[in-house]
mmCIF file of C-alpha atoms and ligand atoms in Angstrom:
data_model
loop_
_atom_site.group_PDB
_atom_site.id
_atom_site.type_symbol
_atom_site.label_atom_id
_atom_site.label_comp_id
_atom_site.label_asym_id
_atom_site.label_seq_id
_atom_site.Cartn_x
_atom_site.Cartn_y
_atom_site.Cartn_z
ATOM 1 C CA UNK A 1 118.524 89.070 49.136
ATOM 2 C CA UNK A 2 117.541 92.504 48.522
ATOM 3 C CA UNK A 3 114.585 93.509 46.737
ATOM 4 C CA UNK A 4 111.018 92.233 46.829
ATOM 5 C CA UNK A 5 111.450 90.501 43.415
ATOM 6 C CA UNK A 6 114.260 88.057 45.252
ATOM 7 C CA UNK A 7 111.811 87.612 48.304
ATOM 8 C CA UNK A 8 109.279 85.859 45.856
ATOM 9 C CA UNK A 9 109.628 82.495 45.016
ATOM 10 C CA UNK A 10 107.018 80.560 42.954
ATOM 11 C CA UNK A 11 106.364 76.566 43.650
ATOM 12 C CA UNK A 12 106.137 74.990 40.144
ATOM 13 C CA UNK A 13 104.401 72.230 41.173
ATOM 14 C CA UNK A 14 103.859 71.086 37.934
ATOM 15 C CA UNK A 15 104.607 67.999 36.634
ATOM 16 C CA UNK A 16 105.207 68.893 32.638
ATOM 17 C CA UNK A 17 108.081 70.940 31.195
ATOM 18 C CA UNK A 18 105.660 72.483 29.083
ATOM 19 C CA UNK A 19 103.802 73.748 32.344
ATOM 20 C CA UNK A 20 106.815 75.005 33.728
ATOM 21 C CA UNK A 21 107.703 76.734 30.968
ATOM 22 C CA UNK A 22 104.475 78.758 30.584
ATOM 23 C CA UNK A 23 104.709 79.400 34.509
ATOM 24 C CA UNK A 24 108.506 80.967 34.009
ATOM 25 C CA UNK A 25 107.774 83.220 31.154
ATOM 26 C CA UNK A 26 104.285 84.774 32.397
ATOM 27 C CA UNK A 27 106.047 85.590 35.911
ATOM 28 C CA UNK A 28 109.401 85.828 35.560
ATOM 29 C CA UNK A 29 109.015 89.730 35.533
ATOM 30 C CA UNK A 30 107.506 89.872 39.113
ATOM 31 C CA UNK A 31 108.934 86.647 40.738
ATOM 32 C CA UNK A 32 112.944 86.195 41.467
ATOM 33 C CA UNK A 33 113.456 82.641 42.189
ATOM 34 C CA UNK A 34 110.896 79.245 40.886
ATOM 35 C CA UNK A 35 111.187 76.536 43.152
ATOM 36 C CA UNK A 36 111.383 73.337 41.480
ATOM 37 C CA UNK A 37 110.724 69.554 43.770
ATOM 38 C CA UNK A 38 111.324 66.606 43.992
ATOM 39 C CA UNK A 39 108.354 65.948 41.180
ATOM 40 C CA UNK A 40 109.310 68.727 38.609
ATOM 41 C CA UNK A 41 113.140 67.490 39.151
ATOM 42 C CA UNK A 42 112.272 63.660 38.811
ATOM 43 C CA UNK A 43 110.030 64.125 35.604
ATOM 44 C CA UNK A 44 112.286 66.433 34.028
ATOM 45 C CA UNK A 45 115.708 66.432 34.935
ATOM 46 C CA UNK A 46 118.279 69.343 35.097
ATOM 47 C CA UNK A 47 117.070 70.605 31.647
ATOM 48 C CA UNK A 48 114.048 72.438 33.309
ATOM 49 C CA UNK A 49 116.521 74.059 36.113
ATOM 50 C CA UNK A 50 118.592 75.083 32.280
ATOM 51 C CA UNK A 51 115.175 76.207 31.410
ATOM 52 C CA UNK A 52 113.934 78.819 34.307
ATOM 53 C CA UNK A 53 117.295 80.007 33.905
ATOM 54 C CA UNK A 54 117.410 81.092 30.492
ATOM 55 C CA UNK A 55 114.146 82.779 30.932
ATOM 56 C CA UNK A 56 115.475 85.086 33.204
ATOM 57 C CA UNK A 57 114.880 83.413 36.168
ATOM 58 C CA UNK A 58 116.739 82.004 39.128
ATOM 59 C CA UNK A 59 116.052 78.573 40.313
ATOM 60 C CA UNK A 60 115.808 77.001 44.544
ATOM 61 C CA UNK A 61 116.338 73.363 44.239
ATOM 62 C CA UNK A 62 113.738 71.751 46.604
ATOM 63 C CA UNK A 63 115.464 68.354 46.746
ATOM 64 C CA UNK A 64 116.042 68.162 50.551
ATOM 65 C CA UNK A 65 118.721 66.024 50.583
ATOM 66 C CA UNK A 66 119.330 64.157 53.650
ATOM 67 C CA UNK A 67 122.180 60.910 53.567
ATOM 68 C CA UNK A 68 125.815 60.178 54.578
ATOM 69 C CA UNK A 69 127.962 63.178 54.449
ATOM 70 C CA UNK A 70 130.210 62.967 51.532
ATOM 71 C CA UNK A 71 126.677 61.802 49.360
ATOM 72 C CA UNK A 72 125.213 64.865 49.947
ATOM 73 C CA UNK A 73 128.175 66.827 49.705
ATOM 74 C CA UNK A 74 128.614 65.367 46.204
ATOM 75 C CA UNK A 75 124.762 65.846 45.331
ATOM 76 C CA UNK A 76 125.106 69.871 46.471
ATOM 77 C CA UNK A 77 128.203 70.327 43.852
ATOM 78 C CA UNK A 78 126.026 69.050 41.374
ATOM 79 C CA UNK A 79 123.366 71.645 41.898
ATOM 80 C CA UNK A 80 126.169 74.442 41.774
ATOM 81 C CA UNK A 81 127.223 73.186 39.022
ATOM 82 C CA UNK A 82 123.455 73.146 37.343
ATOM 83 C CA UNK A 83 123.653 77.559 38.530
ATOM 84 C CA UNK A 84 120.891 76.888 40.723
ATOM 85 C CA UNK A 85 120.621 80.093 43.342
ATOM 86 C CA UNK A 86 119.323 78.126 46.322
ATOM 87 C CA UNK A 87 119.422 74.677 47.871
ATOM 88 C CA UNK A 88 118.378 72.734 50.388
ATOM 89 C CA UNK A 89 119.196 69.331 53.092
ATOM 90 C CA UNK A 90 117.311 68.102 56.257
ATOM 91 C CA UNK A 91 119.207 69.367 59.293
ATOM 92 C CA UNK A 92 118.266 66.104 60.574
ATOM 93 C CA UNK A 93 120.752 64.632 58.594
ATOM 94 C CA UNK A 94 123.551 65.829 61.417
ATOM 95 C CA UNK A 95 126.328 68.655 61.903
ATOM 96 C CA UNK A 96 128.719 66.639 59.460
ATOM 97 C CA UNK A 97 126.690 66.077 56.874
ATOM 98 C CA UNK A 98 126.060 70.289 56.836
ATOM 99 C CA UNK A 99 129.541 70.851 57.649
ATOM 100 C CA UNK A 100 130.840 68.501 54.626
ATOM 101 C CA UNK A 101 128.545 70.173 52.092
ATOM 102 C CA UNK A 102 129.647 73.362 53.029
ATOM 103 C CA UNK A 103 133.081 72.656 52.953
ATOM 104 C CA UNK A 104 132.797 70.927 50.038
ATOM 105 C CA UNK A 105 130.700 73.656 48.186
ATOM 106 C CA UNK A 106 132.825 76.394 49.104
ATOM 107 C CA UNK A 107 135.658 74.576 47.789
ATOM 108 C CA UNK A 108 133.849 74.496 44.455
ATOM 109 C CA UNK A 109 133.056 78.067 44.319
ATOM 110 C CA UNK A 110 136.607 78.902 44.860
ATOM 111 C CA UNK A 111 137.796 76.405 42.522
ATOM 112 C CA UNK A 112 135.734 78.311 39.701
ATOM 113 C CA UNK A 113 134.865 81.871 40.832
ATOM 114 C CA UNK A 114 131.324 80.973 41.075
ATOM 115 C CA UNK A 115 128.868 82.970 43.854
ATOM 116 C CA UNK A 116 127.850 80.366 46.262
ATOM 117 C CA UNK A 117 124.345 79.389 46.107
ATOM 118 C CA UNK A 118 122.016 80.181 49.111
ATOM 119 C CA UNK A 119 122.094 76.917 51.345
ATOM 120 C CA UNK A 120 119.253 76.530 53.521
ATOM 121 C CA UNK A 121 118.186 73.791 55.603
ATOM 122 C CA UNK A 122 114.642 72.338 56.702
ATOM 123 C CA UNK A 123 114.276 71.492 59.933
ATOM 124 C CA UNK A 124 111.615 69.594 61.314
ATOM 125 C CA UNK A 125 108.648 69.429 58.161
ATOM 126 C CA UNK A 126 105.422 71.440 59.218
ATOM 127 C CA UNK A 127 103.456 67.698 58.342
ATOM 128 C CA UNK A 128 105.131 66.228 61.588
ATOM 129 C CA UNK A 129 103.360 66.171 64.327
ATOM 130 C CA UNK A 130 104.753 65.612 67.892
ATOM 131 C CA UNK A 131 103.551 62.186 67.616
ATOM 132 C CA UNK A 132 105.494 61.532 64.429
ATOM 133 C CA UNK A 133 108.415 62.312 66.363
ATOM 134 C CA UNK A 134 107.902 60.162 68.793
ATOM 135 C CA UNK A 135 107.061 57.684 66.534
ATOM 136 C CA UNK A 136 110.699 57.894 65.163
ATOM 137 C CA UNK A 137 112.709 58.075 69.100
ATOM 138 C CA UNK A 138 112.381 61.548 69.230
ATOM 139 C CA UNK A 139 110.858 63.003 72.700
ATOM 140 C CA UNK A 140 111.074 66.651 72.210
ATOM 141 C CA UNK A 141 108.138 68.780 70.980
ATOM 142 C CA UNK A 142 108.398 70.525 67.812
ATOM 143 C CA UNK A 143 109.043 73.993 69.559
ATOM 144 C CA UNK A 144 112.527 72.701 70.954
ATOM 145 C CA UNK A 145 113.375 70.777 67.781
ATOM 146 C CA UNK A 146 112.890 73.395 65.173
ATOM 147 C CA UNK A 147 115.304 75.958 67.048
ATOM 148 C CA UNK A 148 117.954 73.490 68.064
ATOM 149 C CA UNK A 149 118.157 72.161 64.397
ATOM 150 C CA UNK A 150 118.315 75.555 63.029
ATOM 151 C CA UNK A 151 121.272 76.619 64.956
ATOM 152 C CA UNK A 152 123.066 73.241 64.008
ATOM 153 C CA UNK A 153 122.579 74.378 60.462
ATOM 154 C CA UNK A 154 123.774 78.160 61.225
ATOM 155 C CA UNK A 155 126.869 76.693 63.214
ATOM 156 C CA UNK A 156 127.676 74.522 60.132
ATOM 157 C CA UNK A 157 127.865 77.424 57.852
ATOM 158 C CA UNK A 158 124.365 77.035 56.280
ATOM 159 C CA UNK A 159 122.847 80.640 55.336
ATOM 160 C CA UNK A 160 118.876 79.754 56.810
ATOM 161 C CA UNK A 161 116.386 77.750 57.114
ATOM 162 C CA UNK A 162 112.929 76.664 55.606
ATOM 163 C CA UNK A 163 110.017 76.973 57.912
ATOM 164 C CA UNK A 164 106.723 77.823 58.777
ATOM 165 C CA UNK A 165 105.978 81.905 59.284
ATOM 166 C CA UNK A 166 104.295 80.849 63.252
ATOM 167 C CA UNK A 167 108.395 79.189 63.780
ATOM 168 C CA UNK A 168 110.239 82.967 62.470
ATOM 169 C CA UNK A 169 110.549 84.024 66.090
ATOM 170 C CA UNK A 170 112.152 80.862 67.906
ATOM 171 C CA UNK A 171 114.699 80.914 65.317
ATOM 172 C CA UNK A 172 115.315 84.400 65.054
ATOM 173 C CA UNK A 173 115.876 84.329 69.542
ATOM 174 C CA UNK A 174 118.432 81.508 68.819
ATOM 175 C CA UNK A 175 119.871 82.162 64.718
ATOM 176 C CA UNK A 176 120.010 86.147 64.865
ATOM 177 C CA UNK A 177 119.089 88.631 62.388
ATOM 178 C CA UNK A 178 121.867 87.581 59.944
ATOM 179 C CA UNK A 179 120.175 84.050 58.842
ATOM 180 C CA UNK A 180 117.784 83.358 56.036
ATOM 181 C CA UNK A 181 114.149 82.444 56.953
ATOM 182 C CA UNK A 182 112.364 81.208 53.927
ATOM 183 C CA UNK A 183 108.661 80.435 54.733
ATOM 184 C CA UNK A 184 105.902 78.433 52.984
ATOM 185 C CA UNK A 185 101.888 79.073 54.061
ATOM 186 C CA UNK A 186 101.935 82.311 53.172
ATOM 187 C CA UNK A 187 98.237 83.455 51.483
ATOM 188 C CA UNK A 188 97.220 87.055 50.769
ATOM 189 C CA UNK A 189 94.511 88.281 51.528
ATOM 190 C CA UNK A 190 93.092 88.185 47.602
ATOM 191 C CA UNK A 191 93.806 84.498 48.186
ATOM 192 C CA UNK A 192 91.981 80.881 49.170
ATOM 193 C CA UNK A 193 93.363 78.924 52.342
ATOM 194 C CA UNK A 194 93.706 75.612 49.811
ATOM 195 C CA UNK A 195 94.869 72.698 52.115
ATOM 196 C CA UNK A 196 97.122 75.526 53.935
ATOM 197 C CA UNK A 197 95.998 75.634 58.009
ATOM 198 C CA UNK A 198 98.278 78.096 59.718
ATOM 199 C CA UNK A 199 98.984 80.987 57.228
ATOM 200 C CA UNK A 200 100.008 84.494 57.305
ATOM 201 C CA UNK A 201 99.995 87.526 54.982
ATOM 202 C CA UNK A 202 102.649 88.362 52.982
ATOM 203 C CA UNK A 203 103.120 91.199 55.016
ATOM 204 C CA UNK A 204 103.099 90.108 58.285
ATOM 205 C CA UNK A 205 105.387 87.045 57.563
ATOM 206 C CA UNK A 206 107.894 89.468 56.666
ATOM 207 C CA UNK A 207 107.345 91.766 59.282
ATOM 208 C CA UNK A 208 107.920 88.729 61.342
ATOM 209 C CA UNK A 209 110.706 88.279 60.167
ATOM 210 C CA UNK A 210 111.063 85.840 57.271
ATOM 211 C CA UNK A 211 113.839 86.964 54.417
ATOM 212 C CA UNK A 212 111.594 85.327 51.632
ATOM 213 C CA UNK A 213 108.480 83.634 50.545
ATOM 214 C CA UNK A 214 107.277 80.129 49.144
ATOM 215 C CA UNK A 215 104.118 80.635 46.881
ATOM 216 C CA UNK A 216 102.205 79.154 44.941
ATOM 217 C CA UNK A 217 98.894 78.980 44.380
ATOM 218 C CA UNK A 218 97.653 82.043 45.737
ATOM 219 C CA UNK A 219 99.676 83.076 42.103
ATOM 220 C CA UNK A 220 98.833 80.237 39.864
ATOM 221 C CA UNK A 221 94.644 80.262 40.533
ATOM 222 C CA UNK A 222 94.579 84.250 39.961
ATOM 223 C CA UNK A 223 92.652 85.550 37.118
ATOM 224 C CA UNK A 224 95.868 87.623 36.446
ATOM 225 C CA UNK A 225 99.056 85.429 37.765
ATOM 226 C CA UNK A 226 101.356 87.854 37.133
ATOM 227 C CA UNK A 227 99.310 90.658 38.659
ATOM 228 C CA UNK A 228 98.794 88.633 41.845
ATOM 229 C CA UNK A 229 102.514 88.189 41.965
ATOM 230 C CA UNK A 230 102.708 92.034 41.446
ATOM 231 C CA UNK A 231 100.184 92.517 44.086
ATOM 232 C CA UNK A 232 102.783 90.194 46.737
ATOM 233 C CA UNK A 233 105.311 92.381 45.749
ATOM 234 C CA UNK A 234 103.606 95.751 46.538
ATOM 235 C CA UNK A 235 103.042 94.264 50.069
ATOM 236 C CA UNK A 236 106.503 92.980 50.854
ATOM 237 C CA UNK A 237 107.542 96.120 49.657
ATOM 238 C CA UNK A 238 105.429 98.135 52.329
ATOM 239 C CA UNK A 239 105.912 95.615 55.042
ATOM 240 C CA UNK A 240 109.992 96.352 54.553
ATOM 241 C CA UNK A 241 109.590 99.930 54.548
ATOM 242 C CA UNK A 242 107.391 99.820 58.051
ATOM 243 C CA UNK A 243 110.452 97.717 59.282
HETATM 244 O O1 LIG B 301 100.369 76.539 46.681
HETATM 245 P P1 LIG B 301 101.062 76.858 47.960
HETATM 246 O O2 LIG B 301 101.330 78.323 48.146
HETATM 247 O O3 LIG B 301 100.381 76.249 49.170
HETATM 248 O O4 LIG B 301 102.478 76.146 47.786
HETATM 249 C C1 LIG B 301 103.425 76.143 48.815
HETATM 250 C C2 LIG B 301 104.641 75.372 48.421
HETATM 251 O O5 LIG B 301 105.478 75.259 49.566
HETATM 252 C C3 LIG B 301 104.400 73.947 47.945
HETATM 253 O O6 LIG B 301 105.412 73.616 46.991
HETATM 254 C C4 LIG B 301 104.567 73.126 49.194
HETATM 255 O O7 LIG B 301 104.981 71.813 48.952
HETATM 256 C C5 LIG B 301 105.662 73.897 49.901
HETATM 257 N N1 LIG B 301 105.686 73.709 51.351
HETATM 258 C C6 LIG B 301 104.600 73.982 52.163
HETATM 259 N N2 LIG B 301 104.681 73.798 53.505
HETATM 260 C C7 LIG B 301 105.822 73.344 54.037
HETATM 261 C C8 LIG B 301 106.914 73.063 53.248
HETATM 262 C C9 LIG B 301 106.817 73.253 51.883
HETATM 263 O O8 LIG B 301 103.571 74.421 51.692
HETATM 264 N N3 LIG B 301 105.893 73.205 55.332
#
């Protein structure tokens, strides 16, 4: 990732193509990469992942996908295939399941010359709770959990991580400086808190650390969208050149 423009990544949590659409061509001048979930995808299918792409913009796949090994493996092809430029799995679905989709997308990208998508993983989801853990057999607090599943994903080949900006520096101490960090709950200053709780600037998440940003509607409730996106960009710019 190199400039600001592939740092910014819009949520398109919409649930019409039309919406999307109208999203992707006011921004796509300011914002690299629209993240399209689980909704978006559901509603409309790989035709709106065809549809960021042909208006010049590059698509992260929000699908999470966590099952057996060779399932998810299979699924991950599929999103190469579809061009997408980022991905993602739980890192709670184990070392094989990573290692298998890795394999099995490299493979692919050999197989057809194609640049490798950016495969991050999510590690524990900033709605658990240390009680939701234990509620599923799992003892450890968050802070151990969110390191120790992010180096599982790094030692499987994955490229990063999703994660919340206050969790940049445990993973940095244990990942490196050569691993993705793409964070959510980030709100500018110009911006509401929404139902966000723990957020950070655009500036000092990156200054933190994190490679990229998840935003959304700190952009989409702006009088001026695509100046509000410009405005994000201005400050990751700064905060890389203080770096
Ligand atoms: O509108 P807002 O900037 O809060 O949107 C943030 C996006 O990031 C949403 O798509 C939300 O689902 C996603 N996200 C998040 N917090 C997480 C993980 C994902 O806000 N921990």
């Amino acid at each position: 990732m190199q400039n600001a423009k592939q740092r910014l990544i819009f949520a398109l949590d919409v649930d019409e193509f039309s919406a999307a659409e109208k999203w992707v061509s006011e921004l796509h001048e300011n914002v690299g990469l629209f993240k399209i979930g689980k909704q978006l995808f559901t509603k409309c299918g790989p035709q709106v992942v065809q549809m960021v792409r042909e208006r010049g913009g590059e698509v992260f796949l929000d699908l999470k996908y966590h099952d057996i090994p060779n399932t998810v493996a299979k699924a991950a092809v599929e999103a190469c295939k579809l061009g997408v430029r980022m991905f993602n799995v739980h890192a709670l679905g184990g070392p094989e399941m990573m290692k298998k989709t890795v394999e099995e997308v490299d493979a692919w990208c050999a197989a057809t010359g194609n640049q490798r998508p950016i495969m991050l993983a999510v590690t524990i989801l900033t709605s658990s709770t240390e009680e939701t853990l234990r509620a599923v057999g799992i003892d450890l607090p968050v802070a151990e959990m969110v390191p120790r599943l992010a180096k599982l994903a790094k030692d499987a080949g994955f490229d990063g991580v999703v994660a919340s900006p206050q969790e940049v520096e445990l993973i940095r101490a244990v990942c490196g400086e050569d691993f993705q960090i793409v964070t959510p709950g980030v709100r500018p200053s110009f911006a509401a808190l929404d139902d966000q709780k723990r957020v950070t600037t655009p500036a000092a998440a990156i200054t933190a650390g994190a490679t990229a940003l998840v935003i959304g509607r700190p952009i989409s409730a702006a009088p001026n969208p695509l100046d509000a996106a410009g405005q994000i960009l201005a400050e990751i710019d700064a905060a890389l050149a203080a770096k």
